[in-house]
Short mmCIF file of C-alpha atoms and ligand atoms in Angstrom, two decimals:
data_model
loop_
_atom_site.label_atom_id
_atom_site.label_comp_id
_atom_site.label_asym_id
_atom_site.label_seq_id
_atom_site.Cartn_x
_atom_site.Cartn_y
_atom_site.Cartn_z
CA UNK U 1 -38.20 85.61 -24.20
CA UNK U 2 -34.91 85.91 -22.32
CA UNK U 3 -32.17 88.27 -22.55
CA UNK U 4 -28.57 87.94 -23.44
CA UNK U 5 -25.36 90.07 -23.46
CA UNK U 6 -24.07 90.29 -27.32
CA UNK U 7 -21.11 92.93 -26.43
CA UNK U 8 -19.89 95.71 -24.47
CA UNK U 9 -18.15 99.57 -25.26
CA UNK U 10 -16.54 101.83 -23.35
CA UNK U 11 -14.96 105.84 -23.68
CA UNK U 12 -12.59 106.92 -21.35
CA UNK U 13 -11.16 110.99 -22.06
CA UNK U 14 -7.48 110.45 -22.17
CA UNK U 15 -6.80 113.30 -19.54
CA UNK U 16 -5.29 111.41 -16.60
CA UNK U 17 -5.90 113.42 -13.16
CA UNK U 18 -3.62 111.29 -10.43
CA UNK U 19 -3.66 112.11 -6.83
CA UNK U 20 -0.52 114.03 -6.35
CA UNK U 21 -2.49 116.47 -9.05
CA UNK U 22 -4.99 116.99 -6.12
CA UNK U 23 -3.20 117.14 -3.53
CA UNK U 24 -1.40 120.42 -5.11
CA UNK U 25 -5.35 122.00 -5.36
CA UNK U 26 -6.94 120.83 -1.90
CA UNK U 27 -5.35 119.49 1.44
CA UNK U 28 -5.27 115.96 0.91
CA UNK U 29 -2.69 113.11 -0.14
CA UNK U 30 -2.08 110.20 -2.08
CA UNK U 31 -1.80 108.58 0.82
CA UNK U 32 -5.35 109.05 2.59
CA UNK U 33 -7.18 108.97 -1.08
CA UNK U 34 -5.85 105.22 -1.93
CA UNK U 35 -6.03 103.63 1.75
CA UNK U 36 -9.41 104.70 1.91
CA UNK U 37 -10.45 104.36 -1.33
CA UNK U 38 -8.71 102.79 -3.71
CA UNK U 39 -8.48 105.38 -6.24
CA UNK U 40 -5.31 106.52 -7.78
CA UNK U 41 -6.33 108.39 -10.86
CA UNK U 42 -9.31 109.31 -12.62
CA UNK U 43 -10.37 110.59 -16.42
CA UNK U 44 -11.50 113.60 -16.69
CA UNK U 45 -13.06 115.51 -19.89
CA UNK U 46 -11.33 118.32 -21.46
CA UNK U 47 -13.11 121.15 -23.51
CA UNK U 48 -15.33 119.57 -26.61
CA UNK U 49 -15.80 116.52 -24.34
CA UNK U 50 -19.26 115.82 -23.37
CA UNK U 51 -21.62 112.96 -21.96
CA UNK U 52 -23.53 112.17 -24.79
CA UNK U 53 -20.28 112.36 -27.24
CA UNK U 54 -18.67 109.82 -24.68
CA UNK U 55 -21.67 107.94 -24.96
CA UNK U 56 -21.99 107.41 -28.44
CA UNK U 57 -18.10 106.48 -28.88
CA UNK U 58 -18.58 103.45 -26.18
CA UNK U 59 -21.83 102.62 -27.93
CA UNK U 60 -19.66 102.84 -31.21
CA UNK U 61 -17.72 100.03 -30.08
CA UNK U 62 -20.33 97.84 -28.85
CA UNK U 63 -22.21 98.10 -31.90
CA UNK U 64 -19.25 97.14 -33.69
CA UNK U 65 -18.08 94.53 -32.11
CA UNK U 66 -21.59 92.96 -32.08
CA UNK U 67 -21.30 93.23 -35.66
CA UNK U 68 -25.25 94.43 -36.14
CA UNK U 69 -25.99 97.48 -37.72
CA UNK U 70 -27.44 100.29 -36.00
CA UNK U 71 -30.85 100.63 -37.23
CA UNK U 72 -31.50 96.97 -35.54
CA UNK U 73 -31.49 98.83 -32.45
CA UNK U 74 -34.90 99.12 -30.76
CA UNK U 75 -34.44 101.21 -28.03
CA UNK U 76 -31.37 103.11 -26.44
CA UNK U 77 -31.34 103.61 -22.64
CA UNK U 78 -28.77 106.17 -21.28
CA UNK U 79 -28.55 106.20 -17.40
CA UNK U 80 -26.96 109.49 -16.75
CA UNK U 81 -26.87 112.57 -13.70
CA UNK U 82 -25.05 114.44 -15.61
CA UNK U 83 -26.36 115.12 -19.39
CA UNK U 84 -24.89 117.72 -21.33
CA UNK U 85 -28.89 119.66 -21.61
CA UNK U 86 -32.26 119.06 -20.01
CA UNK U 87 -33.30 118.96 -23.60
CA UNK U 88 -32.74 117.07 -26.04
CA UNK U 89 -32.04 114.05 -23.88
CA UNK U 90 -28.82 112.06 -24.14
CA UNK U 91 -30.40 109.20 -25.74
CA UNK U 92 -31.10 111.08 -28.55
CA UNK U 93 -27.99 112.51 -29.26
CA UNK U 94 -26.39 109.49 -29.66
CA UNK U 95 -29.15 108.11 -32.12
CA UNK U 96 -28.58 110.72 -34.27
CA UNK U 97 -24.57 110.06 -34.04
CA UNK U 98 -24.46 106.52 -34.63
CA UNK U 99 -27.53 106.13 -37.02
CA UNK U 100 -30.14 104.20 -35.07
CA UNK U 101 -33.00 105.60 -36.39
CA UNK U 102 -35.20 102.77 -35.49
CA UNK U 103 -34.45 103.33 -32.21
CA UNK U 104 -36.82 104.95 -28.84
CA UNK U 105 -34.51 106.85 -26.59
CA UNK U 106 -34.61 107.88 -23.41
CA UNK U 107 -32.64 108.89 -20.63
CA UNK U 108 -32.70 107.30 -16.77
CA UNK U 109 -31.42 109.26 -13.75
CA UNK U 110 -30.73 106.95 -11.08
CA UNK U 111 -27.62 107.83 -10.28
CA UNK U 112 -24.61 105.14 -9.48
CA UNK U 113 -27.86 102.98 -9.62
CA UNK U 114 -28.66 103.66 -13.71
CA UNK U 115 -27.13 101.45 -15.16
CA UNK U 116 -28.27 98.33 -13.34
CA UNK U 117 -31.75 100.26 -13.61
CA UNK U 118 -31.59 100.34 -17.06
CA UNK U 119 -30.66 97.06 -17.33
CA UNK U 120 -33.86 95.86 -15.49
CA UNK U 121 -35.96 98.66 -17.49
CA UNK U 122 -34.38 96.77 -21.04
CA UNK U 123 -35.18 92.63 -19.65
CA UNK U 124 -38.55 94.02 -18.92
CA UNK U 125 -39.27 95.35 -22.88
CA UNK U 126 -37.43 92.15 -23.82
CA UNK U 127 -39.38 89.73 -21.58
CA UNK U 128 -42.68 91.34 -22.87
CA UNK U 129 -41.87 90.61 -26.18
CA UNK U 130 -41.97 94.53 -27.59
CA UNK U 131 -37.68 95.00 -28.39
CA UNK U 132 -35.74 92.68 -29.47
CA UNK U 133 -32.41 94.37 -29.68
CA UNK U 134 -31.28 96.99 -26.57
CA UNK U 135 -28.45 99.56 -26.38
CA UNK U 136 -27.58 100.24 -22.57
CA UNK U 137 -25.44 103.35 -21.69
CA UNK U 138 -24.19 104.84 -18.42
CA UNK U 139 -22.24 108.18 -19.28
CA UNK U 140 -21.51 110.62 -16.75
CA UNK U 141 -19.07 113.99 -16.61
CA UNK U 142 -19.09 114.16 -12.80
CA UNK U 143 -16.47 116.39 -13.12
CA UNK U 144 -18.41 119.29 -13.72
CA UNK U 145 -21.11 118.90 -10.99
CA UNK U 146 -17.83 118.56 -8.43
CA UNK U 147 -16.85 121.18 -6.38
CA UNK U 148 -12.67 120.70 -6.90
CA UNK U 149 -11.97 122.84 -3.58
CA UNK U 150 -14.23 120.08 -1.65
CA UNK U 151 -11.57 117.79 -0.71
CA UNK U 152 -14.39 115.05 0.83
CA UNK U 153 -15.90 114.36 -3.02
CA UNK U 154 -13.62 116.04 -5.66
CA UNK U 155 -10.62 112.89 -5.03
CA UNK U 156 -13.88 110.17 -5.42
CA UNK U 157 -15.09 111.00 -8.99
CA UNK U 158 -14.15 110.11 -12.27
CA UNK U 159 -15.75 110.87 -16.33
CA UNK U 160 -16.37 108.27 -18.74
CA UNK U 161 -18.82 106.27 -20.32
CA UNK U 162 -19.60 102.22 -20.74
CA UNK U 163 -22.13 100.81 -23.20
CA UNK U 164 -23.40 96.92 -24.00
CA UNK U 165 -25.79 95.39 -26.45
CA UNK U 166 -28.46 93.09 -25.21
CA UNK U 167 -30.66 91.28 -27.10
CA UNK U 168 -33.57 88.41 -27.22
CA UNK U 169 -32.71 84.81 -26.90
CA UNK U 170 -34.43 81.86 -26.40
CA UNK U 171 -32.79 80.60 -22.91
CA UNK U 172 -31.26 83.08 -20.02
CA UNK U 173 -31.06 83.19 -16.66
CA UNK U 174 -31.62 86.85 -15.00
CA UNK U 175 -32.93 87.49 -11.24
CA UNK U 176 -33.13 90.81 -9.50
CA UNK U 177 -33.80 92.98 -6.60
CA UNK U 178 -34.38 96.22 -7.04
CA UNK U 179 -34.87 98.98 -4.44
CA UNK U 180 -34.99 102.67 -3.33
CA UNK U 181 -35.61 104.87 -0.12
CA UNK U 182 -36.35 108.43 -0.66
CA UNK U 183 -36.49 109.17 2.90
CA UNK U 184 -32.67 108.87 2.89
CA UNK U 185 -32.52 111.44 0.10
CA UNK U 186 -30.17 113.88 1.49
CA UNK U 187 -27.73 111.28 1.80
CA UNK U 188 -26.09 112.43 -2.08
CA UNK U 189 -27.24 115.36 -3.45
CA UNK U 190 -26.66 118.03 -6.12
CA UNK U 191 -29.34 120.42 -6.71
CA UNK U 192 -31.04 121.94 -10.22
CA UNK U 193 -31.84 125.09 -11.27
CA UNK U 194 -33.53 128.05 -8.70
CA UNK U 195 -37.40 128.29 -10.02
CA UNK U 196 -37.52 131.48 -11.82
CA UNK U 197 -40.97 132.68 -13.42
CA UNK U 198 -43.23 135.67 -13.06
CA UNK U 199 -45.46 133.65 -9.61
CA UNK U 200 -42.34 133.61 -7.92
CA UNK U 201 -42.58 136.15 -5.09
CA UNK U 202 -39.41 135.68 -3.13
CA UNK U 203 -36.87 138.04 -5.08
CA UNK U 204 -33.73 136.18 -6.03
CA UNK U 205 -30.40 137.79 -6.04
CA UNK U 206 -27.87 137.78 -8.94
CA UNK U 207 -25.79 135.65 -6.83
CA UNK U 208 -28.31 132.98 -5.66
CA UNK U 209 -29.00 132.36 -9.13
CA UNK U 210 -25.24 131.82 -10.27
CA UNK U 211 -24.59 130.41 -7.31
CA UNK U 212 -24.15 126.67 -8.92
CA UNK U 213 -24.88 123.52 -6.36
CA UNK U 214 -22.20 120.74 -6.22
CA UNK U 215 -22.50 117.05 -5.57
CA UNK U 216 -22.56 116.27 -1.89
CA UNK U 217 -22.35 113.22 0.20
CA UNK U 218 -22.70 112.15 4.15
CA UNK U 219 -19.81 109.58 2.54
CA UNK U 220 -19.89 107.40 6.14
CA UNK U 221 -24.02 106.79 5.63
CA UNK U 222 -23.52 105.83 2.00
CA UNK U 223 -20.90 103.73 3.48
CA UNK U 224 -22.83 101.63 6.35
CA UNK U 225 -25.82 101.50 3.58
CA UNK U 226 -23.83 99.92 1.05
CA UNK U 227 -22.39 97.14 3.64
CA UNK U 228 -25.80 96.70 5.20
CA UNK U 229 -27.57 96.14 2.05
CA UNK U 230 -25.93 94.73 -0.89
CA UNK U 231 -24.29 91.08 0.52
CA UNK U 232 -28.38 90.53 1.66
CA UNK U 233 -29.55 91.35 -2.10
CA UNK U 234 -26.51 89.36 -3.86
CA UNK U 235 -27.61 86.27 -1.44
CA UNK U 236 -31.10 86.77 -2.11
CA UNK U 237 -30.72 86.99 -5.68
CA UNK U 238 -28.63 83.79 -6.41
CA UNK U 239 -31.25 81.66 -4.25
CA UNK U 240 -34.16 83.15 -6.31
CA UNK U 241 -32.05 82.17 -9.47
CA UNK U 242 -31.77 78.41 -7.75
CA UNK U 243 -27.93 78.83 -7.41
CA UNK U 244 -25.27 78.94 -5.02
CA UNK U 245 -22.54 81.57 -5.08
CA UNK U 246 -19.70 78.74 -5.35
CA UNK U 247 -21.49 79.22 -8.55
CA UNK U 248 -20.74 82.63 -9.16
CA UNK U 249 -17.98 83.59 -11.49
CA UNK U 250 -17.89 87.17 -10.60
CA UNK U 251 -19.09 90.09 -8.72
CA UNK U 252 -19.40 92.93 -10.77
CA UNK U 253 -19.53 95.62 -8.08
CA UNK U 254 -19.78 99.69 -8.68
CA UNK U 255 -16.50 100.92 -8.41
CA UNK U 256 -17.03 103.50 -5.51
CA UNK U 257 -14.77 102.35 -2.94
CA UNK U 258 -11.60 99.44 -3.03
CA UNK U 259 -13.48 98.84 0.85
CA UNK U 260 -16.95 98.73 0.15
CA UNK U 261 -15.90 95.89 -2.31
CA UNK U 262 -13.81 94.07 0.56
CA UNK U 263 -16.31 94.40 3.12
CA UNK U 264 -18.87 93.10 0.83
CA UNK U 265 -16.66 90.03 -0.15
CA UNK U 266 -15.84 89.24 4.19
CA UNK U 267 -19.52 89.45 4.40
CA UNK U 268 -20.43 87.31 1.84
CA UNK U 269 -17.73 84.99 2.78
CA UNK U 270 -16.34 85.27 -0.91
CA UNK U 271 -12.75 85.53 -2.22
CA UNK U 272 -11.63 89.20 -2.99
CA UNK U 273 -10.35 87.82 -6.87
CA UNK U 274 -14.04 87.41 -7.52
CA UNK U 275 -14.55 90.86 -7.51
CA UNK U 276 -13.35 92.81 -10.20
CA UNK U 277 -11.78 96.35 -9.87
CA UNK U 278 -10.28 99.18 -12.08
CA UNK U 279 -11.72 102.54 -9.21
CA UNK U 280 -7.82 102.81 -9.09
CA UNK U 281 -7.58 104.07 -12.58
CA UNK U 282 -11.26 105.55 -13.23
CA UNK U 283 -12.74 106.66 -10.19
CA UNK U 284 -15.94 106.26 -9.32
CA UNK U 285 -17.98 106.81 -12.65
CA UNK U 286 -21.35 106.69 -11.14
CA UNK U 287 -23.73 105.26 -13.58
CA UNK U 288 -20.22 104.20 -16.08
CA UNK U 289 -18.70 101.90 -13.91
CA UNK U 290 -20.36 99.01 -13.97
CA UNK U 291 -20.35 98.84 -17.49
CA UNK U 292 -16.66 100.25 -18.47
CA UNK U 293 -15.45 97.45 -15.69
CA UNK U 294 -17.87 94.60 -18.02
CA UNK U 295 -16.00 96.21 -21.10
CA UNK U 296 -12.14 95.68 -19.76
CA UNK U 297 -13.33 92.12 -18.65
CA UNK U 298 -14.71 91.57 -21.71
CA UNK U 299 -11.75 92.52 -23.59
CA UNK U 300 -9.68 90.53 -21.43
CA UNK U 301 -11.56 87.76 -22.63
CA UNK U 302 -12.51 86.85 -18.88
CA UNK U 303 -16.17 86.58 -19.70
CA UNK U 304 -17.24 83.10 -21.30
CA UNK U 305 -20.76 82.23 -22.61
CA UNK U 306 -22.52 80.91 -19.42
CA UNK U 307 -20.78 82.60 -16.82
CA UNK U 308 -22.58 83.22 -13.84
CA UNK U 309 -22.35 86.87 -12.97
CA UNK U 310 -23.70 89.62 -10.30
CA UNK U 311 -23.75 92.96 -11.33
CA UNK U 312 -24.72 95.15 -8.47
CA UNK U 313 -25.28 98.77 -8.17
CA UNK U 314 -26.06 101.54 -5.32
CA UNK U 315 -26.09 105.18 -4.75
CA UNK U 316 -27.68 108.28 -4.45
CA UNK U 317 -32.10 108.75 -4.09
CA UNK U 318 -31.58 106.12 -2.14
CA UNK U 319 -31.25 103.38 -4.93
CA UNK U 320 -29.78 99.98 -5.28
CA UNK U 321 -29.92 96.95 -7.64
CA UNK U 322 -28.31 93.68 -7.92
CA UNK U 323 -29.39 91.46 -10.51
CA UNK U 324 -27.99 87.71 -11.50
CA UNK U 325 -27.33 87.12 -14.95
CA UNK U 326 -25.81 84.62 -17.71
CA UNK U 327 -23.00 86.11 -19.61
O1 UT7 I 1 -21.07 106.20 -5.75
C1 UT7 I 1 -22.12 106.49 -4.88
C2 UT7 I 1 -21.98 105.76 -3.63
N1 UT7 I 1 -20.91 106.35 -2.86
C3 UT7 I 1 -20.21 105.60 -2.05
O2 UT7 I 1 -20.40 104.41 -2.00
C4 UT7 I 1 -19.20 106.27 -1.14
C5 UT7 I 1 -19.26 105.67 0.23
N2 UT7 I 1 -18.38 106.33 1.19
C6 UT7 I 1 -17.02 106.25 1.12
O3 UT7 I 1 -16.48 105.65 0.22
C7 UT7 I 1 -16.21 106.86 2.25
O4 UT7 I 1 -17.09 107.23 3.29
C8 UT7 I 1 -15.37 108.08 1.81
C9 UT7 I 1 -14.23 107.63 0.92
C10 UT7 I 1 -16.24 109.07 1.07
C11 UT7 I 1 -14.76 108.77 3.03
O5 UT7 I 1 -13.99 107.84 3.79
P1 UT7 I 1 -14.18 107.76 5.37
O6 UT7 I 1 -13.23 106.76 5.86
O7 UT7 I 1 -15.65 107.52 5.62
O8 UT7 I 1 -13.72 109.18 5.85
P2 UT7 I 1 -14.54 110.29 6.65
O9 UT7 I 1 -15.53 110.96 5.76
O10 UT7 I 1 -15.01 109.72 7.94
O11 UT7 I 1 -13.39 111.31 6.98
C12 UT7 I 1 -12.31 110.97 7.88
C13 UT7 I 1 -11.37 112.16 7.97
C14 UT7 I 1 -12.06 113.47 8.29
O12 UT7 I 1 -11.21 114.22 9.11
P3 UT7 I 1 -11.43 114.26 10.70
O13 UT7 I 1 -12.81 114.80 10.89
O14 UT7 I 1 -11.32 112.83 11.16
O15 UT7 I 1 -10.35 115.13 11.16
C15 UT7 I 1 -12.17 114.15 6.95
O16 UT7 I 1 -12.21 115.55 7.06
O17 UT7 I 1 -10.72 112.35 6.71
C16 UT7 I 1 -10.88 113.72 6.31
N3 UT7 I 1 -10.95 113.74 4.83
C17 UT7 I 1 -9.84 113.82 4.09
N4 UT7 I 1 -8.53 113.92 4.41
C18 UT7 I 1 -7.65 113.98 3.40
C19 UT7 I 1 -12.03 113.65 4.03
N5 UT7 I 1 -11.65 113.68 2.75
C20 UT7 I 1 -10.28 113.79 2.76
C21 UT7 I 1 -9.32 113.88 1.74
N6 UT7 I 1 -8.02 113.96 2.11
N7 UT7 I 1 -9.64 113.84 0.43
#
C-alpha cells in the first residue's frame, strides 16, 4: 500500500500581533525582526483559545473538504509541545469534537519536527496495511511557553494549527530521512514540572515551584544545524526516490527563518520561488507550519495531483525530517 494526500485544514486565531506591537514591550524593532527573520506578524490565541480547539477546527476543514465522514478515520496523530493538559492527550480531544469515534489517538512531541514525524509515523501504519484513512495535526500555542520580556524568542513564535487527510492508494511515491541527536539537547529547551512527591528530599521553595520555565534557544546553533543538515537530506532523499530536483515542484520548508530558507535554496542550487513562505504573517508555528503553509498552497490551487514535493522539518531534541512525496 502507498499513501496519498486527500486534503489539508488549517486554524489561525484572528489576533494579529505585528512587530511594532513588540517593539513597544521589549527593545527590539521591526527593522532587526524582518531582516533577520522574515517575520512581520504572528497569531496569537486569546482567552478560550486552546491547542486542541485549534486543532479540531483545521481538522474540521480537512475532513470536509475531503468529503469523508469522520468515523472513516483510523487514527489521529497530533504533533504538539504545547497541549492544553498532560492528560487527556490532544488527540483525543479532537475525536471527541469532530466525531471520529473509530479513531486511535495519540499525541507526538517532536517539536518543529512533529509534523513531518507524524507523517512518517502515519505511511508506516499505512504501508503495513493496519489504517487506511489518517488525520495528521500539528497544533501549537507557543505563545504561552514564551517568555514576552525575552526579546531573542518572543518576536520568532507564532499560534495556530494545520491538519491533512492521508489515506491508502494503490501507487505513491514517498522517501525519507529521518534523524535526531540528543546530545545537542540543550540547543531548544523549555522545561516541565519540578518533581514533587513525598521521596523528594531537597525542600522546594514556593517560588521554585511557580517559577514557570520558558522556551529557550542558542538561535545561531539551530542556525548552522539547519544549513549543515537539511540541503544533504533533501539531496539524499530525491536520489533514493530515483529523481532529480529539476523535478521538484516545491520545497515545503518549516517556516522558522526567511534565511534558513535562502541559504538552503543557494546550497541546493535551487530557485528561491520554489520555496514557499507565509513566516511573515504566522511566525514560526513549530509543529503548524508545515502543514498551515500545505493548506494556503492548497487553497491556492498550487498543488496538482503528481506534484513532486519536499516537505522538510527541523528543530528542537535535536530532530529533523525531510521526506519526498507525490501530491
Ligand atoms: O523552529 C525551531 C528551529 N529554530 C530555528 O531554526 C531558529 C534558528 N535561528 C535563527 O533563526 C536566528 O539565529 C535568530 C533569528 C534566532 C537570531 O538571529 P541571529 O542573526 O542569529 O542573531 P543573534 O542571536 O546572533 O543576535 C545578534 C544580535 C545580538 O546582539 P549583540 O550581542 O550583537 O549586541 C542580540 O542580542 O541581535 C540581538 N538581538 C536582537 N536585537 C533586536 C537578539 N534578538 C533581538 C531582537 N531585537 N528581537
Amino acid at each position: 500500500m502507498e499513501m496519498r494526500f486527500v486534503s489539508t485544514g488549517s486554524y489561525l486565531p484572528e489576533q494579529v500581533v505585528d512587530n511594532d506591537f513588540l517593539s513597544r514591550i521589549v527593545d527590539t524593532s521591526d527593522e532587526w525582526i524582518s531582516s533577520r527573520t522574515g517575520i512581520r506578524q504572528r497569531r496569537v490565541v486569546t482567552a478560550g483559545e486552546g491547542t486542541a480547539c485549534m486543532a479540531a477546527k483545521a481538522a474540521t476543514k480537512a475532513i470536509t473538504r475531503a468529503g469523508i465522514d469522520p468515523q472513516d478515520i483510523d487514527l489521529i496523530l497530533v504533533a504538539t509541545m504545547s497541549p492544553d493538559n498532560y492528560l487527556p492527550n490532544t488527540a483525543c480531544e479532537v475525536q471527541a469534537e469532530i466525531g471520529a469515534v473509530n479513531a486511535v489517538c495519540y499525541d507526538l512531541s517532536a517539536a518543529c519536527t512533529g509534523f513531518i514525524y507524524a507523517l512518517n509515523t502515519a505511511y508506516a501504519f499505512i504501508k503495513a496495511g493496519i489504517y487506511k484513512t489518517v488525520l495528521i495535526i500539528g497544533s501549537e500555542v507557543l505563545s504561552k511557553m514564551l517568555d514576552w520580556n525575552d526579546r531573542s524568542t518572543c518576536v520568532l513564535f507564532g499560534d495556530g494549527a494545520g491538519a491533512a487527510i492521508v489515506q491508502a492508494t494503490d501507487i505513491g511515491l514517498f522517501e525519507s530521512i529521518l534523524g535526531s541527536d540528543g546530545k545537542r539537547k540543550d540547543a531548544l529547551t523549555c522545561a516541565s514540572r519540578y518533581i514533587v512527591n513525598p521521596l523528594v528530599s531537597k525542600a522546594i521553595s514556593l517560588s521554585d515551584k511557580e517559577s514557570l520555565d520558558y522556551v529557550r534557544m542558542e538561535g545561531q546553533e539551530v542556525f548552522k544545524f539547519v544549513v549543515k543538515t537539511i540541503p544533504g537530506t533533501i539531496q539524499q532523499v530525491i536520489e533514493k526516490a530515483g529523481c532529480t530536483k529539476e523535478e521538484i515542484r516545491y520545497y515545503v520548508l518549516h517556516q522558522a527563518n526567511q534565511r534558513i530558507l535562502e541559504s538552503v535554496a543557494k546550497k541546493l542550487k535551487e530557485p528561491i520561488e520554489k520555496f514557499p513562505m507565509n513566516l511573515d504573517k504566522y511566525g514560526n508555528t513549530s509543529s503548524a507550519s508545515i502543514p498551515i503553509l500545505l493548506d494556503k498552497m492548497n487553497k491556492k490551487n498550487k498543488l496538482n495531483r503528481g506534484d513532486k514535493i519536499i516537505l522538510s522539518g527541523f528543530g528542537g531534541g535535536l530532530t529533523w525530517g525531510t521526506t519526498l512525496i507525490e501530491w
